Coordinates of C-alpha atoms in Angstrom, one line a residue:
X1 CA -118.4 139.7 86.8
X2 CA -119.2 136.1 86.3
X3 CA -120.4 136.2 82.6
X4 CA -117.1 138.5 81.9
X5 CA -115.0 135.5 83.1
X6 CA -117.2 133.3 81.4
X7 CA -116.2 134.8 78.1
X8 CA -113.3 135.2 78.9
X9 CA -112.8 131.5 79.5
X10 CA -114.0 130.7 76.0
X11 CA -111.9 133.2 74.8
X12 CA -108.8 131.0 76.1
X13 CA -110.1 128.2 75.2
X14 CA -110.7 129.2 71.4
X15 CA -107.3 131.3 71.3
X16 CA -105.8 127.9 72.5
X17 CA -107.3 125.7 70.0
X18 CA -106.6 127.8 67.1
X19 CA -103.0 128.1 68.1
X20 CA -102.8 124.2 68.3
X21 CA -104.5 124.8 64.7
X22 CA -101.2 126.6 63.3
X23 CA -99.9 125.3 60.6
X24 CA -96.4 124.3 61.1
X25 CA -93.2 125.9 60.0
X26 CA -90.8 123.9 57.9
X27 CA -86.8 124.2 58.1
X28 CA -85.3 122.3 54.9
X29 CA -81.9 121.9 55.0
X30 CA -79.6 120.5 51.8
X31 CA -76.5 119.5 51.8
X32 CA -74.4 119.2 48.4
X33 CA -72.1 116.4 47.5
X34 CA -72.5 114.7 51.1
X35 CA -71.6 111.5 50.6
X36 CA -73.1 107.8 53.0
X37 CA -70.0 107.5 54.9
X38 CA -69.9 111.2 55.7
X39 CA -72.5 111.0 58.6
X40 CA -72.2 109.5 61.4
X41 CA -75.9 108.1 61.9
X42 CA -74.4 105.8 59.2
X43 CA -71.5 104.5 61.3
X44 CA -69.0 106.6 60.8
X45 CA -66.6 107.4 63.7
X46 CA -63.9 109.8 61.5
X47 CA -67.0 112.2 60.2
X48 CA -68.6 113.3 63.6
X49 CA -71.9 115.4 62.6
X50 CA -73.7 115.2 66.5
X51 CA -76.4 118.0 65.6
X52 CA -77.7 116.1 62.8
X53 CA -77.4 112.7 64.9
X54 CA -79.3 114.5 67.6
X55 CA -82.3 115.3 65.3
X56 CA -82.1 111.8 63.2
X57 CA -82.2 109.7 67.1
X58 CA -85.3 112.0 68.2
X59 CA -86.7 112.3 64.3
X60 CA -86.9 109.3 61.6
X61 CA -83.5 108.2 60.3
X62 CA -84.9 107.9 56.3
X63 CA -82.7 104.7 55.1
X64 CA -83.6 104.2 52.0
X65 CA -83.9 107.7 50.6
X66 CA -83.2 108.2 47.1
X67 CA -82.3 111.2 44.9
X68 CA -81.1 111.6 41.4
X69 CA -77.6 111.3 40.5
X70 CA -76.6 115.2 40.0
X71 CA -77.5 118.2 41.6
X72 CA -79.4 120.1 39.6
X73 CA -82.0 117.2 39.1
X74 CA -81.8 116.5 42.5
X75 CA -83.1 120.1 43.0
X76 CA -85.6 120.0 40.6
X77 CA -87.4 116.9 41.9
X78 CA -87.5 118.1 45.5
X79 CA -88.7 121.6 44.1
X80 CA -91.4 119.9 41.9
X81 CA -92.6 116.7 42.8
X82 CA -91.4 115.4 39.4
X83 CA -88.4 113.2 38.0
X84 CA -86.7 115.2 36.4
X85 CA -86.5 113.4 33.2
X86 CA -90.3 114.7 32.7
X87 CA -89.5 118.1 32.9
X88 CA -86.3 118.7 30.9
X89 CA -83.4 118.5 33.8
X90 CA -82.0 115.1 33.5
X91 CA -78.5 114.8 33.4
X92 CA -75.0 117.3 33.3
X93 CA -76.2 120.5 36.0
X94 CA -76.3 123.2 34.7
X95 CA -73.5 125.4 34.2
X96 CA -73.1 129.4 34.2
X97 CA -73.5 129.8 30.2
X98 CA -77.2 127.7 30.1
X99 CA -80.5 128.8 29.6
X100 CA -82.1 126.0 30.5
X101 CA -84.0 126.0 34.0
X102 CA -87.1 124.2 35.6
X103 CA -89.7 125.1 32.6
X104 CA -91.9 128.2 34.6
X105 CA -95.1 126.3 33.8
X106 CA -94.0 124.2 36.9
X107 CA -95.6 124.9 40.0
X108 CA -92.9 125.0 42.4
X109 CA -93.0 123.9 46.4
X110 CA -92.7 127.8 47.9
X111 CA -95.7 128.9 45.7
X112 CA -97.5 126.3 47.1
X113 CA -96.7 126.7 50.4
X114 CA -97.0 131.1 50.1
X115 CA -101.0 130.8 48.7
X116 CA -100.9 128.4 51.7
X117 CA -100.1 131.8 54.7
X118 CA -96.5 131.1 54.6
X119 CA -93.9 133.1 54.4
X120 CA -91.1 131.7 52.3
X121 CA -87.3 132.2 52.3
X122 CA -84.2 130.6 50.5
X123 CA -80.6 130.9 51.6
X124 CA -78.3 129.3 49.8
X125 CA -77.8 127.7 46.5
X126 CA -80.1 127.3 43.8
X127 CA -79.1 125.9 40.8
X128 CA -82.2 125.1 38.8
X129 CA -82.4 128.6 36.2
X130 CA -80.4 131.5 36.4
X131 CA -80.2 133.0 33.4
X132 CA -83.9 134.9 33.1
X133 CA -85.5 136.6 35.8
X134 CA -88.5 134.8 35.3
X135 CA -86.5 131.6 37.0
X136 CA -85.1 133.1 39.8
X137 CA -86.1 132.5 43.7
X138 CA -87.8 135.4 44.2
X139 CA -89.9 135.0 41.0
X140 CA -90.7 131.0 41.7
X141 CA -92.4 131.3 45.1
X142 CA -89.8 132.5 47.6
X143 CA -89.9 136.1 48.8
X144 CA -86.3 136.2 49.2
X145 CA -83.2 134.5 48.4
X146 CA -79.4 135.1 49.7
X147 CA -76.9 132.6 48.2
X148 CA -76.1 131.3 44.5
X149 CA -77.6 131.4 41.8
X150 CA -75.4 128.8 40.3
X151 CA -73.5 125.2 41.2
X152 CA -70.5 126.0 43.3
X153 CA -68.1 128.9 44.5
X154 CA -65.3 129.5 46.2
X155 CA -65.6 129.6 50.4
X156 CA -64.3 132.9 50.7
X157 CA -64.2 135.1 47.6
X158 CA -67.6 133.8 46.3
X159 CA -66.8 133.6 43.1
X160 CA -67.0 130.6 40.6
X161 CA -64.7 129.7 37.8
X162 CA -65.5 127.5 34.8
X163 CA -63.3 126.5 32.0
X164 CA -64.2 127.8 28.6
X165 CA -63.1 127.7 25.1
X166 CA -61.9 131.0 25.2
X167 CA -60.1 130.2 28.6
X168 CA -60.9 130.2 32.4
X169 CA -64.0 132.7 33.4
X170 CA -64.2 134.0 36.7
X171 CA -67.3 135.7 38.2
X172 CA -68.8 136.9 41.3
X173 CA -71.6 134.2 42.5
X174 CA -73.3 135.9 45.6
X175 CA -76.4 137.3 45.3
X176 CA -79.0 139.1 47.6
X177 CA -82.0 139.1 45.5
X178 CA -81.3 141.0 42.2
X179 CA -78.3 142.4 43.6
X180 CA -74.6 140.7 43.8
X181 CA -73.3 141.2 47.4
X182 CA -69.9 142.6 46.6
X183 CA -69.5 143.2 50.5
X184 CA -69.6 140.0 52.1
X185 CA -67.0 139.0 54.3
X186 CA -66.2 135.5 56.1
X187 CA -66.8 131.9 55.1
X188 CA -69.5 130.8 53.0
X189 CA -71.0 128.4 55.6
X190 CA -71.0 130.8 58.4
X191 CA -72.7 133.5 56.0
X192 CA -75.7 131.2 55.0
X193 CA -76.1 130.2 58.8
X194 CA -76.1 134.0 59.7
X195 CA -78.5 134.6 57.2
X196 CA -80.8 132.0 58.5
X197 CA -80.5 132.9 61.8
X198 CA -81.9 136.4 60.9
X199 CA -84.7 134.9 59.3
X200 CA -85.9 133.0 62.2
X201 CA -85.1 136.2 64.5
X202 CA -86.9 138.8 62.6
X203 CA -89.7 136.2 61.5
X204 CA -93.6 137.0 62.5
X205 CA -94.4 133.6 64.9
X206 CA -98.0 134.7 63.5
X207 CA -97.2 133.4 60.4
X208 CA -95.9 130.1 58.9
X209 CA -92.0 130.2 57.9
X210 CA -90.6 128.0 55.1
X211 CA -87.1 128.4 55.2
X212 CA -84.8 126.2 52.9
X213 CA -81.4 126.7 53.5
X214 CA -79.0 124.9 50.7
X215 CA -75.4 124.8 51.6
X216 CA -72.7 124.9 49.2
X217 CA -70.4 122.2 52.0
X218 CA -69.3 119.9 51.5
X219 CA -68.9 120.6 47.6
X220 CA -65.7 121.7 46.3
X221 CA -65.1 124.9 45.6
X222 CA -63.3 126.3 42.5
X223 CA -60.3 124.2 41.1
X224 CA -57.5 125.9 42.5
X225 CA -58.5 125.9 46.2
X226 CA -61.4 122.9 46.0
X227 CA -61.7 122.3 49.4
X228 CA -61.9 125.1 51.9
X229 CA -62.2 125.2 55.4
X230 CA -61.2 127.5 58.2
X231 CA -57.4 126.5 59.8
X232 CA -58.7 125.7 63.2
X233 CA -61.8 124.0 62.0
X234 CA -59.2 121.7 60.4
X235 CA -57.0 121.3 63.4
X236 CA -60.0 120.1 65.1
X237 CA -60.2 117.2 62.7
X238 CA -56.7 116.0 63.0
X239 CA -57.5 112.4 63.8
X240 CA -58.0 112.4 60.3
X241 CA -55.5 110.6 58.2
X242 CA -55.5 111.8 54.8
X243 CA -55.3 115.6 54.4
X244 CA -58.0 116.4 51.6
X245 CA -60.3 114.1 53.7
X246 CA -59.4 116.4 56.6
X247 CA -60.5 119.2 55.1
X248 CA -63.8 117.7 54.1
X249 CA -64.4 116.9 57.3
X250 CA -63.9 120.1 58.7
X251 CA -66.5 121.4 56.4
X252 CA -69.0 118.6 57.1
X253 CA -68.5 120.0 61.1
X254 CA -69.5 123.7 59.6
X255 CA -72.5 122.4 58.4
X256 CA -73.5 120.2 61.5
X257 CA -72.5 123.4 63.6
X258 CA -74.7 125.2 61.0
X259 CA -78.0 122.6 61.8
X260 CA -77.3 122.8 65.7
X261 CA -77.6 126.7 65.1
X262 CA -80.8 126.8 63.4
X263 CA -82.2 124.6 65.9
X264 CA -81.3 126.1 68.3
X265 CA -82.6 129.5 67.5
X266 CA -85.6 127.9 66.8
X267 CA -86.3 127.0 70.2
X268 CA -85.0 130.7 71.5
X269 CA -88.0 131.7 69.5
X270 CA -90.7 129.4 70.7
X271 CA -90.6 128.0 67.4
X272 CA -89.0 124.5 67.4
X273 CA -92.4 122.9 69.4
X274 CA -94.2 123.6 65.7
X275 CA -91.5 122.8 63.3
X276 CA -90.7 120.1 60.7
X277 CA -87.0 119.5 60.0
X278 CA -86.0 117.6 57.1
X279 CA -82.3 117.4 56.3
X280 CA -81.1 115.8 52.9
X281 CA -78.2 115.2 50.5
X282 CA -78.7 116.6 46.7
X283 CA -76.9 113.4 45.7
X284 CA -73.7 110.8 46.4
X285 CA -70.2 111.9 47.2
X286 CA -67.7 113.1 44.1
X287 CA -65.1 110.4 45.7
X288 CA -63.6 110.7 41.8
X289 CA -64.1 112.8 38.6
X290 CA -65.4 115.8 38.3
X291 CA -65.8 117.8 41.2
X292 CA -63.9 115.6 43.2
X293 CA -63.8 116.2 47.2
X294 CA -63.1 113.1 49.2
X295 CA -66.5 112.6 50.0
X296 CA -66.9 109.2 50.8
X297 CA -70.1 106.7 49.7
X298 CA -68.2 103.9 51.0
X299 CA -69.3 100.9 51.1
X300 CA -72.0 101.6 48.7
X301 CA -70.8 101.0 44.9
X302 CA -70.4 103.9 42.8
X303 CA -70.6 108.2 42.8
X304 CA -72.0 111.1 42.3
X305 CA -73.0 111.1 38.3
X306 CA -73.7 107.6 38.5
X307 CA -76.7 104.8 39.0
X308 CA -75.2 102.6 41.2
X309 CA -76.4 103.1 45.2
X310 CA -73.9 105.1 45.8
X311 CA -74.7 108.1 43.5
X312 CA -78.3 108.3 44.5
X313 CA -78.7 106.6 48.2
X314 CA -78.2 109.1 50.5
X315 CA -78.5 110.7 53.8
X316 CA -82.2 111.9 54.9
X317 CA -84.1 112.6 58.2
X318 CA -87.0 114.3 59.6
X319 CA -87.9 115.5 62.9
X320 CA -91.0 117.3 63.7
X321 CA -91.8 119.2 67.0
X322 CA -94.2 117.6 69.3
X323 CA -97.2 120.1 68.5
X324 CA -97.1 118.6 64.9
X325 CA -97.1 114.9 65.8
X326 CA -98.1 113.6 68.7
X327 CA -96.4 110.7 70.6
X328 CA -93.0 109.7 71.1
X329 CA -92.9 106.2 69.5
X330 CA -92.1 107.4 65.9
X331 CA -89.5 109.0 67.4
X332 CA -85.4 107.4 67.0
X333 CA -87.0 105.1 63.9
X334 CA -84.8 104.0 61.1
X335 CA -87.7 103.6 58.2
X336 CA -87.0 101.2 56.1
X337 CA -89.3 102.5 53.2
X338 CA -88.1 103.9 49.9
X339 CA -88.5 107.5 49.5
X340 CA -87.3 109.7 46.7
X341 CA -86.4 113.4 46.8
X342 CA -90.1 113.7 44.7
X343 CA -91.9 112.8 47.6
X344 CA -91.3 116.4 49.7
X345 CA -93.6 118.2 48.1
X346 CA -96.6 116.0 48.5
X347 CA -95.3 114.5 51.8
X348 CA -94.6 118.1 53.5
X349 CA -97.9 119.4 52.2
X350 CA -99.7 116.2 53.7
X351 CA -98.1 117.2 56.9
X352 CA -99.3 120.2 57.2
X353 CA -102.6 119.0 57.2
X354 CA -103.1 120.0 52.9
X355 CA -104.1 117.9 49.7
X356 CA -101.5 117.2 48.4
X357 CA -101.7 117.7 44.0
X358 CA -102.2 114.8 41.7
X359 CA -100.2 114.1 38.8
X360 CA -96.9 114.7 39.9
X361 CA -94.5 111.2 40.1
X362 CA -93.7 112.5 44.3
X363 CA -95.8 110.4 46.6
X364 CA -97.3 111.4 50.2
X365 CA -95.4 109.7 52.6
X366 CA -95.5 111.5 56.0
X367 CA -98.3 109.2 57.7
X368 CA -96.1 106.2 56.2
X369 CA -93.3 107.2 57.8
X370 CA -94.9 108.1 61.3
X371 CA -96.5 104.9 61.4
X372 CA -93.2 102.9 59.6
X373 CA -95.1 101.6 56.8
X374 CA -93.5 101.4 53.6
X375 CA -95.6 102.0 50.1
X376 CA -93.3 103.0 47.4
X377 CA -92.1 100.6 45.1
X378 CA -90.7 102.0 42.2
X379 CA -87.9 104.5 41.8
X380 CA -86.1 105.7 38.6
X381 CA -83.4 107.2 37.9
X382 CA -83.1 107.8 33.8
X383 CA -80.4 110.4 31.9
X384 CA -80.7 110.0 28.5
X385 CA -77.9 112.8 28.0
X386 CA -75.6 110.5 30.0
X387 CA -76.8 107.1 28.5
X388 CA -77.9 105.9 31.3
X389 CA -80.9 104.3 33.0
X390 CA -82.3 102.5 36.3
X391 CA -85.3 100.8 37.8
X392 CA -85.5 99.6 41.6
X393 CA -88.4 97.9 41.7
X394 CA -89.3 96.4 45.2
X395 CA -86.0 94.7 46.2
X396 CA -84.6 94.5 43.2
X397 CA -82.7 96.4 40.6
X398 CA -81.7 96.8 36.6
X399 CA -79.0 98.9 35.2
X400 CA -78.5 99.9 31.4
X401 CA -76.8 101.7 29.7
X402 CA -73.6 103.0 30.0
X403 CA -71.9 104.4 33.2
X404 CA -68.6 106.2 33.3
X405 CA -65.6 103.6 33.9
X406 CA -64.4 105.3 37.0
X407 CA -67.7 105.8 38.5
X408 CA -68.5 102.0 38.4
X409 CA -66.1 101.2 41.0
X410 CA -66.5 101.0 45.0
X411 CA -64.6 103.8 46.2
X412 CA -64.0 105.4 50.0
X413 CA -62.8 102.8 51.6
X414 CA -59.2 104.4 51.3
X415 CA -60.5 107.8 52.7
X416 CA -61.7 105.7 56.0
X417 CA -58.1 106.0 58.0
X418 CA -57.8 107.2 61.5
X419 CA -54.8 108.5 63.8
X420 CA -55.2 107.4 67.3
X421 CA -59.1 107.9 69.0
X422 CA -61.5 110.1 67.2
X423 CA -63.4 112.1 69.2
X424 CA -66.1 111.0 71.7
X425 CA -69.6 110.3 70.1
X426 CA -71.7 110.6 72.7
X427 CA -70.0 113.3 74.3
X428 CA -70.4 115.2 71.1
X429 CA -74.1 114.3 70.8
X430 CA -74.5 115.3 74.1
X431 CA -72.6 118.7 74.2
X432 CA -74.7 119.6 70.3
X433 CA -77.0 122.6 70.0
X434 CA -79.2 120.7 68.7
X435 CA -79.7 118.1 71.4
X436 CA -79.6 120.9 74.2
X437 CA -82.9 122.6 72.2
X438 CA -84.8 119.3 71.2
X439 CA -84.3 117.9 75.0
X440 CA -85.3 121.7 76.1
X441 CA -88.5 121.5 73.7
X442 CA -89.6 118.4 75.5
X443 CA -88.3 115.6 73.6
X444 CA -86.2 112.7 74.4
X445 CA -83.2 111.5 72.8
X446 CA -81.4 108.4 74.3
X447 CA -77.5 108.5 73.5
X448 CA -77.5 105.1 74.0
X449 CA -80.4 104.5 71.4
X450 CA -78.2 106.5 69.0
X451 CA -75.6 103.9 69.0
X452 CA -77.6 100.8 68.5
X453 CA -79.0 103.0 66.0
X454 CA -75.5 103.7 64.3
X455 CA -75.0 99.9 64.2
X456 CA -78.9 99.6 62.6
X457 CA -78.0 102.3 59.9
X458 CA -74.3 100.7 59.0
X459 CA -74.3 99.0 55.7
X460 CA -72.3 96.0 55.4
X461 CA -71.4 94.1 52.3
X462 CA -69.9 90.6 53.1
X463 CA -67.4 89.1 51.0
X464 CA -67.1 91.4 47.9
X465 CA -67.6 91.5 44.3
X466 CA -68.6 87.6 43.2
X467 CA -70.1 88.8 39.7
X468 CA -69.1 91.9 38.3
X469 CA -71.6 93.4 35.5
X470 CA -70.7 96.6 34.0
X471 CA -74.0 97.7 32.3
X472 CA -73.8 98.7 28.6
X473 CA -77.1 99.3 26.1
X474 CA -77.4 95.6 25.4
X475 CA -75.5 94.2 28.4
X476 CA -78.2 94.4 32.1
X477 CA -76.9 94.3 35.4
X478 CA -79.3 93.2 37.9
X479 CA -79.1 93.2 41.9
X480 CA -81.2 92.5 44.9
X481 CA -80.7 95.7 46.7
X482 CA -81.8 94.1 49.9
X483 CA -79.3 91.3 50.2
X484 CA -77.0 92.8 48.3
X485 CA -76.9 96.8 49.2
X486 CA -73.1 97.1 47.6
X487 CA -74.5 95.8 44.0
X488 CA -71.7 93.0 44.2
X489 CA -73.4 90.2 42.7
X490 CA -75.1 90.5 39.2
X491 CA -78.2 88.5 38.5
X492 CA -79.1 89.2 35.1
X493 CA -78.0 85.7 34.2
X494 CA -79.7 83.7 36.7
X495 CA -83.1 85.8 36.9
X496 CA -83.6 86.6 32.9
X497 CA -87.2 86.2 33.6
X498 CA -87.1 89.2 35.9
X499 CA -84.3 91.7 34.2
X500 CA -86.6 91.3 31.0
X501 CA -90.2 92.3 33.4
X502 CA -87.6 94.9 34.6
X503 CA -86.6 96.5 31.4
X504 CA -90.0 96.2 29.8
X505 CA -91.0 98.9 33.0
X506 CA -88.2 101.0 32.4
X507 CA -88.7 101.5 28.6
X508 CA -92.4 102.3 29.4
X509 CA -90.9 105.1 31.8
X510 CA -88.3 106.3 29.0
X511 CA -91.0 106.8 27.4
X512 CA -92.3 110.0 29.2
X513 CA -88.4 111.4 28.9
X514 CA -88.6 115.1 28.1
X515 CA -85.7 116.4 26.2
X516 CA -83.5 118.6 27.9
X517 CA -84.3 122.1 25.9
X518 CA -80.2 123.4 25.7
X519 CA -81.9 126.4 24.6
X520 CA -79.1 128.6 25.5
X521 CA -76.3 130.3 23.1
X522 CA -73.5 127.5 22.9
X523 CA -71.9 127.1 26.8
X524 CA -68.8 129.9 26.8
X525 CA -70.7 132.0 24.5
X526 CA -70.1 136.0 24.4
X527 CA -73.8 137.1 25.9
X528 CA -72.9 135.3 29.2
X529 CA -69.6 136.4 30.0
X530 CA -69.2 137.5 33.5
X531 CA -67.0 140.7 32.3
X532 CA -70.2 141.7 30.4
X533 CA -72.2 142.3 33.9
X534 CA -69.3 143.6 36.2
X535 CA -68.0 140.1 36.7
X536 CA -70.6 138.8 38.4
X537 CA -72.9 135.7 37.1
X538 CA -75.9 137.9 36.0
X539 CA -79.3 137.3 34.3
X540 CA -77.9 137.2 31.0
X541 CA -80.7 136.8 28.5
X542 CA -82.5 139.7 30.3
X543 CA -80.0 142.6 30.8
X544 CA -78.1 144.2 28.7
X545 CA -74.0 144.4 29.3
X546 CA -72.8 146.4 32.0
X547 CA -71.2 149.9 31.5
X548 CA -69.3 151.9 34.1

């Protein structure tokens, strides 16, 4: 009897070690077209998002993340470890009549992670290939995907329009796998967090689960009903001033409500404990131009499309559970480092205890950031369709090249207005999902801690623009990011020396530029007419037209 509790003793004890041996599942949530001044953790008081505060003031606030200025090279970098002027995808994303896609000699984050056990799942957008098979979800490393193929749709119908030469051309946008979901019913929002839901419900605890969810909110929709959100959802948001902005907000609140879902379902399923969390922005706020939808990058300079901070500075946390690190002292830090949407492929594979690959431009930052300890230094953002480049280098930073005029601008600070007392913070933070599961899983948050850290995470500018530069192919503008976050005052003039060391680095960068492949019939061209595949956005250099 002895020697059967004996074994049975090491048994537990070996059962127990292996399962503190599990590799960690990872929940990677995008947001698209989020602008600075729509979250909270930045100081905002009109754009409540409490879920996401909950898991940024018991995770690593991530203050100097960067990204690239659109969305479909924002994608690609997080999906490869690559700028994504290497690999093709620099500038304009793509739209529904493009070819063009992450080349499929690039090994892509979910393969990596699926030869590593784990069992990988996308809801939501995708945007990075859509018109072979061979660059689809399902075909690049995921086992499944439920969302879009393409940039943007409308809330409710799920279709996307663009403008062609032969006139507007609608189609249907919603995909499960191969097939369009002409069934669906509700908002788009609600859907994906459904979706995900499922996944974490029905998923084997056995196993590791990567699950990237990629939300359409807050982008705008199509042009004729651009931002969508449902009536009471706006209501809510009534100590909003400006109506457009109201909306936003209201679909800002869907996504937060989406995040405090997930978590919590997490913890229903004993899951949260082992989890990483990462939650991102593709790229700055649309404040202007095209795609517009009162997102707000205030009082960063610049937008969506553009170099300047506010185009590709963004919002970023992690959070991991405490059986993936240990110790609560990480925890509530605002990490001052740079960190570029590159760095999640090496970083999340060095956190699950992996090698992360060599040469790949993404840099493994996940003991950095648990132990606050800077190490990048160099971050560019080049789109030589565009005409325009950038090099931060330590604290400082060089422009060329030449920006759209109504992108150069500080904008936001209009959208900031409020009507009488916005809603509670810290009654919001403490009524979340979110907080309710991360306090349940054993770890602290201090509401109070928050707030000092809302005042931390607030950017403030001082006395406005003293010397404007607006960059041209021979003309540099040249800031100290650190001292001067809102690029008001150019030093090109005063620090020659420097903007010349600056632009010597960046041309050796432009160097490994990869031109973009446009390999596609011209954009509006016959083959990829929606009408041709039952109006929906199909594979359209693989299948033939559709026929009743």
């Amino acid at each position: 009897m002895g020697r059967l509790v004996q074994i049975c003793l090491v048994l537990s004890v070996a059962l127990a070690a292996s399962a503190q041996k599990a590799k960690p599942n990872v929940l990677f949530v995008m947001a698209d077209d989020m602008g600075w001044d729509d979250w909270s953790s930045h100081g905002s008081r009109q754009v409540l998002t409490p879920n996401l505060d909950s898991l940024a003031g018991s995770g690593v606030l991530l203050h100097r993340y960067y990204t690239h200025a659109l969305c479909s090279p924002a994608r690609s970098a997080v999906l490869t470890g690559r700028y994504s002027h290497t690999i093709g995808m620099q500038g304009r994303p793509l739209l529904h009549g493009e070819a063009r896609g992450i080349p499929t000699t690039e090994r892509l984050l979910p393969q990596y992670l699926k030869e590593l056990g784990y069992r990988t799942q996308l809801v939501g957008k995708w945007h990075v290939g859509h018109a072979y098979r061979n660059q689809l979800p399902i075909n690049r490393g995921f086992e499944n995907h439920y969302g879009a193929r393409t940039g943007f749709m409308d809330y409710y119908e799920y279709n996307s329009q663009e403008a062609w030469a032969s006139g507007p051309v609608s189609g249907l946008s919603l995909f499960r796998d191969y097939t369009p979901d002409f069934e669906a019913e509700g908002y788009i929002t609600d859907l994906y967090n459904e979706e995900a839901k499922h996944i974490i419900r029905s998923h084997n605890t056995s196993e590791p689960l990567f699950l990237m969810v990629t939300h359409h909110a807050p982008h705008n929709g199509n042009e004729d009903a651009s931002l969508q959100a449902p009536p009471e959802e706006v209501r809510a948001q009534r100590h909003v001033e400006l109506h457009p902005r109201r909306i936003f907000a209201a679909m800002v609140k869907k996504l937060d409500d989406s995040v405090g879902d997930m978590v919590a379902t997490l913890k229903e399923q004993g899951m949260l404990e082992n989890t990483i969390i990462v939650f991102v922005a593709d790229n700055g706020a649309p404040t202007v131009g095209n795609g517009a939808n009162s997102g707000s990058n205030y009082p960063l300079r610049g937008v969506k499309g553009s170099p300047w901070e506010g185009g590709i500075r963004v919002d970023a946390l992690v959070w991991a559970g405490p059986e993936v690190a240990e110790g609560n002292d990480w925890r509530g830090n605002i990490f001052q480092g740079k960190m570029h949407a590159s760095d999640w492929l090496p970083t999340l594979l060095e956190a699950i205890g992996e090698k992360p690959p060599t040469g790949i431009d993404g840099i493994p930052q996940w003991k950095h950031i648990l132990e606050n300890q800077p190490t990048r230094q160099e971050i560019f953002e080049i789109d030589d369709f565009t005409g325009y480049s950038s090099i931060t280098l330590g604290r400082h930073k060089l422009i060329v090249g030449t920006v759209n005029a109504a992108y150069n601008l500080h904008r936001g600070g209009d959208l900031r207005g409020i009507i009488g007392q916005p809603p509670n913070y810290q009654q919001a933070v403490l009524n979340s999902k979110a907080y309710a599961a991360i306090t349940a899983a054993g770890v602290p948050i201090d509401v109070e801690h928050l707030e000092e850290n809302k005042e931390k995470a607030t950017v403030t500018c001082g006395e406005g623009v003293a010397k404007e530069c607006i960059p041209t192919a021979d003309k540099w503008c040249l800031y100290d990011i650190i001292d001067d976050p809102c690029e008001y005052r150019d030093l090109s003039d005063s620090l020659p020396g420097l903007a010349e060391v600056l632009r010597f680095r960046l041309a050796q960068e432009e160097e490994r530029v990869v031109p973009r492949t446009d390999k596609n019939d011209p954009i509006g061209s016959e083959r990829a007419m929606s009408k041709n595949f039952n109006y929906t956005w199909e594979t359209f250099m693989d299948l033939e037209p559709y026929t009743a």
